[in-house]
Short mmCIF file of C-alpha atoms in Angstrom, two decimals:
data_model
loop_
_atom_site.label_atom_id
_atom_site.label_comp_id
_atom_site.label_asym_id
_atom_site.label_seq_id
_atom_site.Cartn_x
_atom_site.Cartn_y
_atom_site.Cartn_z
CA UNK W 1174 -2.12 122.21 11.45
CA UNK W 1175 -3.69 119.05 13.38
CA UNK W 1176 -0.19 118.90 15.15
CA UNK W 1177 -0.48 122.21 16.78
CA UNK W 1178 -4.23 121.95 17.72
CA UNK W 1179 -3.86 118.68 19.46
CA UNK W 1180 -0.53 118.58 21.17
CA UNK W 1181 -1.18 115.18 23.16
CA UNK W 1182 -2.16 113.47 20.03
CA UNK W 1183 0.55 114.97 18.16
CA UNK W 1184 3.09 113.47 20.52
CA UNK W 1185 1.55 110.14 20.39
CA UNK W 1186 1.56 110.11 16.61
CA UNK W 1187 5.20 111.10 16.67
CA UNK W 1188 6.08 108.16 19.00
CA UNK W 1189 4.64 105.58 16.58
CA UNK W 1190 6.66 107.03 13.40
CA UNK W 1191 10.07 105.42 12.44
CA UNK W 1192 11.38 107.73 9.88
CA UNK W 1193 14.50 107.87 7.81
CA UNK W 1194 16.42 110.83 6.85
CA UNK W 1195 19.21 112.19 4.69
CA UNK W 1196 22.75 112.79 5.47
CA UNK W 1197 25.32 111.60 7.69
CA UNK W 1198 24.70 113.88 10.45
CA UNK W 1199 21.22 114.76 12.63
CA UNK W 1200 19.25 116.91 10.40
CA UNK W 1201 17.72 119.87 12.52
CA UNK W 1202 14.22 118.65 11.57
CA UNK W 1203 14.88 115.44 13.34
CA UNK W 1204 15.93 117.07 16.35
CA UNK W 1205 12.91 119.13 16.15
CA UNK W 1206 10.62 116.06 15.88
CA UNK W 1207 12.49 114.41 18.68
CA UNK W 1208 11.53 117.00 21.07
CA UNK W 1209 7.88 116.65 19.78
CA UNK W 1210 7.77 113.15 20.67
CA UNK W 1211 9.69 111.13 17.79
CA UNK W 1212 10.97 107.97 19.32
CA UNK W 1213 12.61 106.05 16.65
CA UNK W 1214 14.66 106.73 13.48
CA UNK W 1215 15.93 104.33 10.75
CA UNK W 1216 19.46 104.49 9.39
CA UNK W 1217 19.91 103.46 5.53
CA UNK W 1218 23.10 103.21 3.49
CA UNK W 1219 23.02 106.70 2.42
CA UNK W 1220 23.59 107.58 6.49
CA UNK W 1221 26.57 105.28 6.78
CA UNK W 1222 30.14 106.20 5.59
CA UNK W 1223 32.11 104.69 8.15
CA UNK W 1224 32.33 103.49 11.71
CA UNK W 1225 33.52 106.61 13.52
CA UNK W 1226 30.94 108.70 11.67
CA UNK W 1227 28.08 106.46 12.39
CA UNK W 1228 29.01 106.42 16.10
CA UNK W 1229 29.20 110.08 16.26
CA UNK W 1230 25.57 110.07 14.44
CA UNK W 1231 23.91 107.75 16.85
CA UNK W 1232 25.80 109.67 19.99
CA UNK W 1233 24.12 112.83 18.39
CA UNK W 1234 20.68 111.28 18.36
CA UNK W 1235 20.97 109.96 21.78
CA UNK W 1236 21.78 113.48 23.15
CA UNK W 1237 18.35 114.58 21.99
CA UNK W 1238 16.67 111.55 23.84
CA UNK W 1239 18.66 108.67 25.41
CA UNK W 1240 15.63 106.26 25.08
CA UNK W 1241 15.50 106.75 21.14
CA UNK W 1242 15.37 103.61 19.14
CA UNK W 1243 17.90 103.55 16.37
CA UNK W 1244 17.12 100.99 13.64
CA UNK W 1245 18.59 99.73 10.73
CA UNK W 1246 17.92 96.98 8.12
CA UNK W 1247 21.10 94.90 8.24
CA UNK W 1248 20.43 91.29 7.29
CA UNK W 1249 23.97 90.64 6.51
CA UNK W 1250 24.05 88.64 3.17
CA UNK W 1251 22.71 90.64 0.19
CA UNK W 1252 20.82 93.00 2.05
CA UNK W 1253 23.32 95.12 4.05
CA UNK W 1254 23.42 98.76 4.93
CA UNK W 1255 26.71 98.81 6.75
CA UNK W 1256 28.67 97.18 4.00
CA UNK W 1257 26.65 98.65 0.80
CA UNK W 1258 29.66 100.06 -0.42
CA UNK W 1259 32.04 97.10 -0.07
CA UNK W 1260 29.71 93.86 -0.19
CA UNK W 1261 28.84 92.00 2.98
CA UNK W 1262 31.67 90.36 5.00
CA UNK W 1263 29.08 87.81 6.15
CA UNK W 1264 27.08 85.20 4.20
CA UNK W 1265 23.26 85.79 3.77
CA UNK W 1266 20.70 83.20 5.22
CA UNK W 1267 20.48 80.88 2.48
CA UNK W 1268 24.11 80.08 2.88
CA UNK W 1269 23.72 79.70 6.50
CA UNK W 1270 20.69 77.50 6.06
CA UNK W 1271 22.44 75.29 3.51
CA UNK W 1272 25.31 74.89 5.96
CA UNK W 1273 22.58 74.10 8.61
CA UNK W 1274 24.91 74.64 11.47
CA UNK W 1275 22.91 76.72 14.04
CA UNK W 1276 26.13 77.42 16.08
CA UNK W 1277 27.55 79.23 12.97
CA UNK W 1278 24.37 80.96 12.40
CA UNK W 1279 24.35 82.18 15.99
CA UNK W 1280 27.93 83.25 15.65
CA UNK W 1281 27.37 85.07 12.70
CA UNK W 1282 24.35 86.88 14.10
CA UNK W 1283 26.25 87.87 17.27
CA UNK W 1284 29.21 89.12 15.01
CA UNK W 1285 26.56 91.50 13.39
CA UNK W 1286 25.21 92.51 16.66
CA UNK W 1287 28.65 93.24 18.06
CA UNK W 1288 29.27 95.75 15.23
CA UNK W 1289 25.72 97.19 15.55
CA UNK W 1290 26.25 97.62 19.16
CA UNK W 1291 29.50 99.33 18.65
CA UNK W 1292 27.94 101.84 16.32
CA UNK W 1293 25.06 102.65 18.79
CA UNK W 1294 22.30 100.87 16.81
CA UNK W 1295 19.51 99.27 19.12
CA UNK W 1296 17.12 97.61 16.56
CA UNK W 1297 17.93 95.56 13.59
CA UNK W 1298 15.17 94.59 11.20
CA UNK W 1299 16.43 90.92 11.12
CA UNK W 1300 16.17 87.81 10.63
CA UNK W 1301 13.87 87.18 7.63
CA UNK W 1302 11.72 84.39 8.96
CA UNK W 1303 10.16 83.64 5.56
CA UNK W 1304 10.11 80.10 4.17
CA UNK W 1305 11.06 80.44 0.38
CA UNK W 1306 9.01 77.55 -0.96
CA UNK W 1307 8.68 79.43 -4.36
CA UNK W 1308 12.00 79.56 -6.33
CA UNK W 1309 10.56 82.33 -8.40
CA UNK W 1310 10.23 84.68 -5.43
CA UNK W 1311 11.44 88.06 -6.47
CA UNK W 1312 11.90 89.57 -3.34
CA UNK W 1313 13.12 86.79 -0.73
CA UNK W 1314 15.24 84.39 -2.48
CA UNK W 1315 18.62 83.98 -0.64
CA UNK W 1316 17.30 86.27 2.30
CA UNK W 1317 15.40 83.13 3.42
CA UNK W 1318 17.04 80.31 5.38
CA UNK W 1319 15.75 77.92 2.72
CA UNK W 1320 12.54 76.19 1.57
CA UNK W 1321 12.16 73.91 4.63
CA UNK W 1322 10.12 75.17 7.51
CA UNK W 1323 12.07 73.23 10.08
CA UNK W 1324 15.49 74.67 8.81
CA UNK W 1325 14.09 78.23 8.76
CA UNK W 1326 12.62 77.75 12.18
CA UNK W 1327 15.81 76.79 13.84
CA UNK W 1328 17.93 79.27 12.06
CA UNK W 1329 15.59 82.14 12.67
CA UNK W 1330 15.61 81.30 16.36
CA UNK W 1331 19.52 81.09 16.38
CA UNK W 1332 19.79 84.37 14.61
CA UNK W 1333 17.64 86.01 17.38
CA UNK W 1334 19.65 84.69 20.16
CA UNK W 1335 23.00 85.49 18.62
CA UNK W 1336 21.79 89.17 17.76
CA UNK W 1337 20.30 89.73 21.28
CA UNK W 1338 23.20 88.37 22.89
CA UNK W 1339 25.19 91.08 21.56
CA UNK W 1340 22.98 93.73 22.85
CA UNK W 1341 20.83 94.60 19.75
CA UNK W 1342 17.10 93.83 19.46
CA UNK W 1343 15.91 91.40 16.68
CA UNK W 1344 12.72 91.91 14.50
CA UNK W 1345 11.47 88.69 12.69
CA UNK W 1346 9.94 89.54 9.40
CA UNK W 1347 7.82 89.31 7.15
CA UNK W 1348 4.84 88.22 8.89
CA UNK W 1349 2.69 86.09 8.12
CA UNK W 1350 5.48 84.91 5.81
CA UNK W 1351 6.64 86.35 2.26
CA UNK W 1352 7.93 83.03 0.95
CA UNK W 1353 5.40 81.82 -1.54
CA UNK W 1354 4.97 84.97 -3.82
CA UNK W 1355 5.76 85.81 -7.12
CA UNK W 1356 5.45 89.67 -6.71
CA UNK W 1357 7.72 92.11 -5.14
CA UNK W 1358 5.94 94.14 -2.61
CA UNK W 1359 7.89 97.20 -3.32
CA UNK W 1360 6.18 97.17 -6.83
CA UNK W 1361 2.77 95.56 -6.42
CA UNK W 1362 0.60 93.57 -4.09
CA UNK W 1363 1.60 89.71 -3.91
CA UNK W 1364 -1.10 87.12 -2.79
CA UNK W 1365 -0.51 84.00 -0.92
CA UNK W 1366 -3.12 81.53 -1.92
CA UNK W 1367 -2.43 78.79 0.71
CA UNK W 1368 -5.22 77.91 3.14
CA UNK W 1369 -4.80 78.46 6.92
CA UNK W 1370 -4.04 74.95 7.63
CA UNK W 1371 -1.27 74.79 5.22
CA UNK W 1372 0.04 78.09 6.40
CA UNK W 1373 -0.06 77.00 10.11
CA UNK W 1374 2.37 74.22 9.07
CA UNK W 1375 4.66 75.95 6.79
CA UNK W 1376 4.70 79.57 7.10
CA UNK W 1377 4.18 80.51 10.86
CA UNK W 1378 6.39 77.99 12.70
CA UNK W 1379 9.54 80.33 11.99
CA UNK W 1380 7.88 83.37 13.61
CA UNK W 1381 6.74 81.22 16.54
CA UNK W 1382 10.27 79.89 16.90
CA UNK W 1383 11.71 83.33 16.88
CA UNK W 1384 9.34 84.31 19.51
CA UNK W 1385 10.34 81.37 21.65
CA UNK W 1386 13.81 82.69 21.34
CA UNK W 1387 12.96 85.97 22.71
CA UNK W 1388 12.27 88.19 19.84
CA UNK W 1389 10.26 91.34 20.92
CA UNK W 1390 9.66 92.95 17.51
CA UNK W 1391 7.73 91.55 14.44
CA UNK W 1392 7.73 93.11 10.99
CA UNK W 1393 4.46 92.77 8.97
CA UNK W 1394 4.50 92.08 5.33
CA UNK W 1395 2.48 94.03 2.54
CA UNK W 1396 0.68 90.93 1.07
CA UNK W 1397 -2.87 89.72 0.68
CA UNK W 1398 -3.63 86.45 2.43
CA UNK W 1399 -7.15 85.67 1.72
CA UNK W 1400 -6.97 82.50 4.31
CA UNK W 1401 -7.13 85.39 6.93
CA UNK W 1402 -8.34 88.45 5.20
CA UNK W 1403 -9.56 88.69 1.61
CA UNK W 1404 -9.83 92.54 1.65
CA UNK W 1405 -6.75 93.97 3.46
CA UNK W 1406 -3.01 93.33 2.89
CA UNK W 1407 -1.56 91.92 6.14
CA UNK W 1408 -0.04 95.03 7.41
CA UNK W 1409 -3.35 96.71 7.44
CA UNK W 1410 -5.33 93.92 8.64
CA UNK W 1411 -7.02 93.56 12.05
CA UNK W 1412 -7.53 89.60 11.42
CA UNK W 1413 -3.68 89.17 10.78
CA UNK W 1414 -2.24 91.48 13.34
CA UNK W 1415 -4.78 91.63 16.03
CA UNK W 1416 -6.44 88.05 15.74
CA UNK W 1417 -3.55 85.95 14.31
CA UNK W 1418 -0.34 87.55 15.71
CA UNK W 1419 -1.81 88.95 18.93
CA UNK W 1420 -4.48 86.59 19.67
CA UNK W 1421 -3.72 82.96 18.25
CA UNK W 1422 0.19 83.31 18.67
CA UNK W 1423 0.08 85.38 21.75
CA UNK W 1424 2.79 87.95 20.63
CA UNK W 1425 2.93 90.78 23.07
CA UNK W 1426 5.81 92.74 21.56
CA UNK W 1427 6.24 95.56 19.08
CA UNK W 1428 4.64 95.19 15.64
CA UNK W 1429 6.49 97.24 13.10
CA UNK W 1430 5.18 97.66 9.39
CA UNK W 1431 7.49 97.11 6.36
CA UNK W 1432 7.97 100.56 4.89
CA UNK W 1433 4.64 102.21 4.09
CA UNK W 1434 5.88 103.82 0.89
CA UNK W 1435 6.09 100.64 -0.92
CA UNK W 1436 3.90 100.13 -3.73
CA UNK W 1437 1.73 97.13 -2.30
CA UNK W 1438 0.02 99.49 0.00
CA UNK W 1439 1.02 103.08 -0.77
CA UNK W 1440 -0.33 102.75 -4.53
CA UNK W 1441 -3.70 101.63 -3.15
CA UNK W 1442 -4.18 103.73 -0.04
CA UNK W 1443 -1.69 106.24 -0.15
CA UNK W 1444 1.05 106.99 2.32
CA UNK W 1445 -1.07 108.40 4.98
CA UNK W 1446 -3.90 106.09 4.26
CA UNK W 1447 -1.65 103.05 4.63
CA UNK W 1448 -0.09 104.56 7.83
CA UNK W 1449 -3.44 105.23 9.77
CA UNK W 1450 -4.94 101.67 8.64
CA UNK W 1451 -1.82 99.97 9.88
CA UNK W 1452 -2.18 101.45 13.40
CA UNK W 1453 -5.83 100.92 13.30
CA UNK W 1454 -5.24 97.06 12.49
CA UNK W 1455 -2.73 96.72 15.38
CA UNK W 1456 0.55 98.06 14.23
CA UNK W 1457 2.58 100.07 16.74
CA UNK W 1458 5.47 101.45 14.69
CA UNK W 1459 5.26 102.54 11.11
CA UNK W 1460 8.37 102.49 9.06
CA UNK W 1461 8.96 105.11 6.30
CA UNK W 1462 11.81 106.91 4.82
CA UNK W 1463 13.53 104.79 2.18
CA UNK W 1464 12.14 106.99 -0.55
CA UNK W 1465 10.44 109.73 1.63
CA UNK W 1466 13.26 110.79 4.03
CA UNK W 1467 12.06 114.23 4.79
CA UNK W 1468 10.28 116.45 7.39
CA UNK W 1469 7.29 117.11 5.30
CA UNK W 1470 6.60 113.38 4.95
CA UNK W 1471 6.81 112.89 8.99
CA UNK W 1472 4.50 115.79 9.35
CA UNK W 1473 1.94 114.49 6.99
CA UNK W 1474 1.86 111.17 8.67
CA UNK W 1475 1.77 112.62 12.03
CA UNK W 1476 -1.26 114.99 11.15
CA UNK W 1477 -3.03 112.15 9.38
CA UNK W 1478 -2.78 110.03 12.47
CA UNK W 1479 -4.05 113.04 14.50
CA UNK W 1480 -6.99 113.57 12.05
CA UNK W 1481 -7.91 109.95 12.13
CA UNK W 1482 -8.41 110.14 15.86
CA UNK W 1483 -10.40 113.21 15.80
CA UNK W 1484 -12.68 112.19 12.80
CA UNK W 1485 -13.17 108.77 14.52
CA UNK W 1486 -11.26 106.48 11.93
CA UNK W 1487 -8.52 105.66 14.59
CA UNK W 1488 -9.41 105.10 18.15
CA UNK W 1489 -7.49 107.18 20.57
CA UNK W 1490 -6.87 104.27 22.88
CA UNK W 1491 -5.39 102.45 19.95
CA UNK W 1492 -2.84 105.20 19.05
CA UNK W 1493 -2.25 105.52 22.97
CA UNK W 1494 -1.53 101.77 23.17
CA UNK W 1495 0.66 101.73 19.85
CA UNK W 1496 2.81 104.76 21.50
CA UNK W 1497 3.07 102.90 24.91
CA UNK W 1498 4.36 99.79 23.00
CA UNK W 1499 7.10 101.75 21.36
CA UNK W 1500 8.04 103.36 24.66
CA UNK W 1501 8.12 100.21 26.42
CA UNK W 1502 10.13 98.73 23.74
CA UNK W 1503 12.55 101.64 23.45
CA UNK W 1504 13.20 101.07 27.20
CA UNK W 1505 13.92 97.42 26.82
CA UNK W 1506 16.10 97.92 23.74
CA UNK W 1507 18.03 100.81 25.53
CA UNK W 1508 18.91 98.60 28.32
CA UNK W 1509 19.99 95.83 26.19
CA UNK W 1510 22.32 98.30 24.53
CA UNK W 1511 23.97 99.21 27.73
CA UNK W 1512 24.95 95.60 28.22
CA UNK W 1513 28.47 94.62 27.12
CA UNK W 1514 28.45 92.51 24.24
CA UNK W 1515 31.35 90.19 25.35
CA UNK W 1516 34.41 89.21 23.19
CA UNK W 1517 34.22 87.80 19.56
CA UNK W 1518 33.54 84.27 19.00
CA UNK W 1519 35.94 83.96 16.04
CA UNK W 1520 37.12 86.63 13.83
CA UNK W 1521 36.55 86.12 10.20
CA UNK W 1522 33.50 83.97 11.01
CA UNK W 1523 31.75 85.35 7.90
CA UNK W 1524 34.45 84.17 5.29
CA UNK W 1525 34.56 80.74 7.10
CA UNK W 1526 30.81 80.29 6.92
CA UNK W 1527 30.63 81.49 3.25
CA UNK W 1528 33.32 78.84 2.49
CA UNK W 1529 31.60 76.01 3.94
CA UNK W 1530 28.34 77.13 2.05
CA UNK W 1531 29.81 76.57 -1.27
CA UNK W 1532 28.38 73.40 -3.01
CA UNK W 1533 30.11 72.04 -6.30
CA UNK W 1534 28.43 69.58 -8.75
CA UNK W 1535 30.31 68.00 -11.59
CA UNK W 1536 28.62 67.60 -15.03
CA UNK W 1537 29.22 64.90 -17.61
CA UNK W 1538 32.17 66.76 -19.29
CA UNK W 1539 34.89 65.42 -16.98
CA UNK W 1540 37.56 66.73 -19.21
CA UNK W 1541 37.44 70.17 -17.91
CA UNK W 1542 40.32 70.92 -15.48
CA UNK W 1543 39.05 71.78 -12.09
CA UNK W 1544 40.46 73.52 -10.13
CA UNK W 1545 41.39 76.08 -12.86
CA UNK W 1546 44.87 75.83 -14.21
CA UNK W 1547 45.12 78.65 -16.69
CA UNK W 1548 43.67 82.29 -16.32
CA UNK W 1549 39.82 82.30 -16.75
CA UNK W 1550 37.83 84.63 -18.79
CA UNK W 1551 34.70 85.57 -16.54
CA UNK W 1552 31.38 86.58 -17.78
CA UNK W 1553 28.99 87.65 -15.40
CA UNK W 1554 25.21 88.00 -16.01
CA UNK W 1555 23.80 90.92 -14.07
CA UNK W 1556 20.03 91.12 -13.18
CA UNK W 1557 18.23 94.16 -11.73
CA UNK W 1558 17.84 93.43 -7.99
CA UNK W 1559 14.94 94.31 -5.65
CA UNK W 1560 14.83 97.55 -3.97
CA UNK W 1561 15.67 95.83 -0.71
CA UNK W 1562 19.23 95.52 -2.05
CA UNK W 1563 21.17 98.83 -2.33
CA UNK W 1564 21.81 99.12 -6.21
CA UNK W 1565 25.60 99.77 -5.93
CA UNK W 1566 26.54 96.93 -3.56
CA UNK W 1567 29.58 95.02 -4.98
CA UNK W 1568 28.99 91.20 -6.09
CA UNK W 1569 30.46 88.65 -8.32
CA UNK W 1570 33.54 86.49 -8.83
CA UNK W 1571 35.47 88.17 -11.28
CA UNK W 1572 37.39 90.56 -8.93
CA UNK W 1573 38.32 88.15 -6.33
CA UNK W 1574 39.51 85.83 -9.13
CA UNK W 1575 41.60 88.60 -10.47
CA UNK W 1576 43.25 88.93 -7.12
CA UNK W 1577 43.79 85.09 -6.83
CA UNK W 1578 44.78 84.59 -10.64
CA UNK W 1579 46.40 87.45 -12.13
CA UNK W 1580 45.62 87.84 -15.82
CA UNK W 1581 41.89 86.98 -15.45
CA UNK W 1582 39.74 89.03 -17.73
CA UNK W 1583 35.93 89.76 -17.32
CA UNK W 1584 32.98 91.31 -18.53
CA UNK W 1585 29.51 91.97 -17.03
CA UNK W 1586 26.31 92.14 -18.83
CA UNK W 1587 22.80 92.91 -18.42
CA UNK W 1588 19.55 91.95 -20.35
CA UNK W 1589 19.97 94.94 -22.37
CA UNK W 1590 23.47 94.20 -23.57
CA UNK W 1591 22.36 90.59 -24.67
CA UNK W 1592 19.63 91.99 -27.35
CA UNK W 1593 21.62 90.81 -30.08
CA UNK W 1594 21.19 87.27 -29.04
CA UNK W 1595 23.41 84.78 -30.58
CA UNK W 1596 26.01 87.09 -32.26
CA UNK W 1597 26.83 88.48 -28.61
CA UNK W 1598 27.19 84.82 -27.18
CA UNK W 1599 29.53 83.65 -30.09
CA UNK W 1600 31.85 86.61 -28.97
CA UNK W 1601 31.56 86.00 -25.52
CA UNK W 1602 32.20 82.09 -25.86
CA UNK W 1603 34.95 82.23 -28.29
CA UNK W 1604 36.77 85.00 -26.58
CA UNK W 1605 39.56 85.26 -25.30
CA UNK W 1606 41.94 82.90 -27.26
CA UNK W 1607 41.31 79.18 -27.27
CA UNK W 1608 42.47 77.26 -24.34
CA UNK W 1609 41.50 79.82 -21.54
CA UNK W 1610 38.70 78.57 -19.05
CA UNK W 1611 35.28 80.26 -19.23
CA UNK W 1612 33.67 80.87 -15.99
CA UNK W 1613 29.94 82.15 -16.36
CA UNK W 1614 28.53 83.66 -13.17
CA UNK W 1615 24.82 84.26 -12.71
CA UNK W 1616 22.25 85.28 -10.01
CA UNK W 1617 18.87 83.65 -9.94
CA UNK W 1618 18.99 82.23 -13.26
CA UNK W 1619 15.88 80.59 -12.69
CA UNK W 1620 13.93 83.63 -12.45
CA UNK W 1621 15.17 85.40 -15.57
CA UNK W 1622 14.27 84.02 -18.91
CA UNK W 1623 17.07 86.10 -20.72
CA UNK W 1624 19.75 85.09 -18.08
CA UNK W 1625 18.58 81.36 -18.53
CA UNK W 1626 18.84 81.51 -22.36
CA UNK W 1627 22.12 83.32 -22.47
CA UNK W 1628 23.70 80.85 -19.95
CA UNK W 1629 22.26 77.89 -21.91
CA UNK W 1630 23.71 79.44 -25.09
CA UNK W 1631 27.09 80.11 -23.50
CA UNK W 1632 27.34 76.23 -22.15
CA UNK W 1633 26.25 75.02 -25.52
CA UNK W 1634 29.16 76.81 -27.27
CA UNK W 1635 31.57 76.02 -24.28
CA UNK W 1636 30.45 72.71 -22.69
CA UNK W 1637 33.70 72.87 -20.93
CA UNK W 1638 32.39 76.16 -19.02
CA UNK W 1639 32.25 76.50 -15.25
CA UNK W 1640 28.99 78.10 -13.89
CA UNK W 1641 28.73 79.87 -10.40
CA UNK W 1642 25.24 80.40 -9.37
CA UNK W 1643 25.11 83.33 -6.62
CA UNK W 1644 21.33 83.41 -6.16
CA UNK W 1645 18.88 80.60 -5.44
CA UNK W 1646 20.13 77.40 -7.23
CA UNK W 1647 17.07 75.66 -8.99
CA UNK W 1648 16.40 73.52 -11.97
CA UNK W 1649 19.19 72.10 -14.19
CA UNK W 1650 22.88 72.56 -13.18
CA UNK W 1651 24.50 73.39 -16.43
CA UNK W 1652 28.12 73.39 -17.15
CA UNK W 1653 31.16 70.94 -16.76
CA UNK W 1654 31.36 72.25 -13.10
CA UNK W 1655 28.59 74.09 -11.33
CA UNK W 1656 29.02 76.04 -7.96
CA UNK W 1657 26.33 77.32 -5.93
CA UNK W 1658 27.31 79.87 -3.30
CA UNK W 1659 23.77 80.57 -1.79
CA UNK W 1660 24.21 84.40 -1.78
CA UNK W 1661 25.98 87.19 -3.67
CA UNK W 1662 27.95 88.69 -0.77
CA UNK W 1663 31.57 89.77 -1.19
CA UNK W 1664 32.74 86.85 0.95
CA UNK W 1665 30.54 84.52 -1.10
CA UNK W 1666 32.28 85.67 -4.32
CA UNK W 1667 35.87 85.28 -2.39
CA UNK W 1668 34.87 81.71 -1.29
CA UNK W 1669 33.94 80.73 -4.97
CA UNK W 1670 36.99 82.06 -6.26
CA UNK W 1671 38.97 80.19 -3.88
CA UNK W 1672 37.29 76.99 -4.65
CA UNK W 1673 37.82 77.62 -8.56
CA UNK W 1674 41.60 77.90 -8.07
CA UNK W 1675 41.97 75.38 -5.63
CA UNK W 1676 42.53 77.34 -2.59
CA UNK W 1677 39.99 75.47 -0.45
CA UNK W 1678 38.27 72.39 -0.86
CA UNK W 1679 34.74 72.18 -2.28
CA UNK W 1680 31.87 70.72 -0.39
#
């Protein structure tokens, strides 16, 4: 094997990998690879069952290497690993950007940081610094602070300050900006068509703001930006990573790839080809293990990096430089971890922020009783979510409404269940008995033709319906009353339910 015949190169190769693994305890193969130079691991929802278990897991990892980087993808909001089983207790970026109170954003990020710090996690792949200029974006959406560059810039900086003040390193993503895309990079290769001048004014400022706020890690995006490089996706592009990020913007910290098993790069260059090219282009750490969380994958990637050096495709000095940056970052993040995070700003800040982010619009049918007087029937239209969101993460308004208004009934339907069209809509709109309010809950209705059609059909049949949008609100605001939560977190659902029954006042 390349590893055994080139021990120094093998150690360097292990240093630049950031793999995931299965299970809630440290596998033997991870211990083995740490002894061979592995300097980072990534935790996913599958590794997280509770605070005591996670703390024991990270303690065991640090026993193998006290300077290890333990990373997680905890954006709060819809993308949560810590609360994938319960739904997030903090609103996501779009809710914070809508609220547009940087003190609240900093407090929420600090609250996330305190929790991560207590669990022994040193690097968080957050915040998203993408400007979501395209409402049809299938992978960013509510993960962005909004569609305005100035809003995203100030809140990305606040998120960095808040998280790092609690002793956890932040990572701004997805460079050079994933906001103006219509393809999910988990599945295919998105392309950004804007010219360099436009990108400099719209997409890059949030990353600059994050750097000014002290961010020491940036994650690259798997997308093609012809304004910078017409051949290679950004993660694999020397003009993007070396010339733009390092040269023009002067970033000297850690460059991390988005997961290299994602379709945008793995389908074109293979897992090992993408990893080698990314390091050659200037990336320092290769993230892998969402779907390939095993020793064989880690060994293949380490072997591929060693082989690329020996056959001249990857300069040894570039691999050594990447490994040195990972080691330097690990030392800095470890020192950050050893700092006390300080007292909590405000317990319950997540629900407070979610409540303040709800927006209510009244339609022409003023006869609808609002807040709700009777017990409603709730119809939730459920889309397939991006792979960035754990599929079992709870969301919606029906369950909190059942707590606040006993007797509430509900049904949740996806595209397949609505294939019978008008017949299903008739049953949904006319059931239950006359006189009960109808609440229709959607998630990014503008992006799904079937959902938009179903919503329109339900509102035609029940013009008194109340509509709750838990994704990106865009286009028309149907219904007698239209609520926008700007995210589908657990606390966003609670906040919407409270407004519907009059527990809290709408914004």
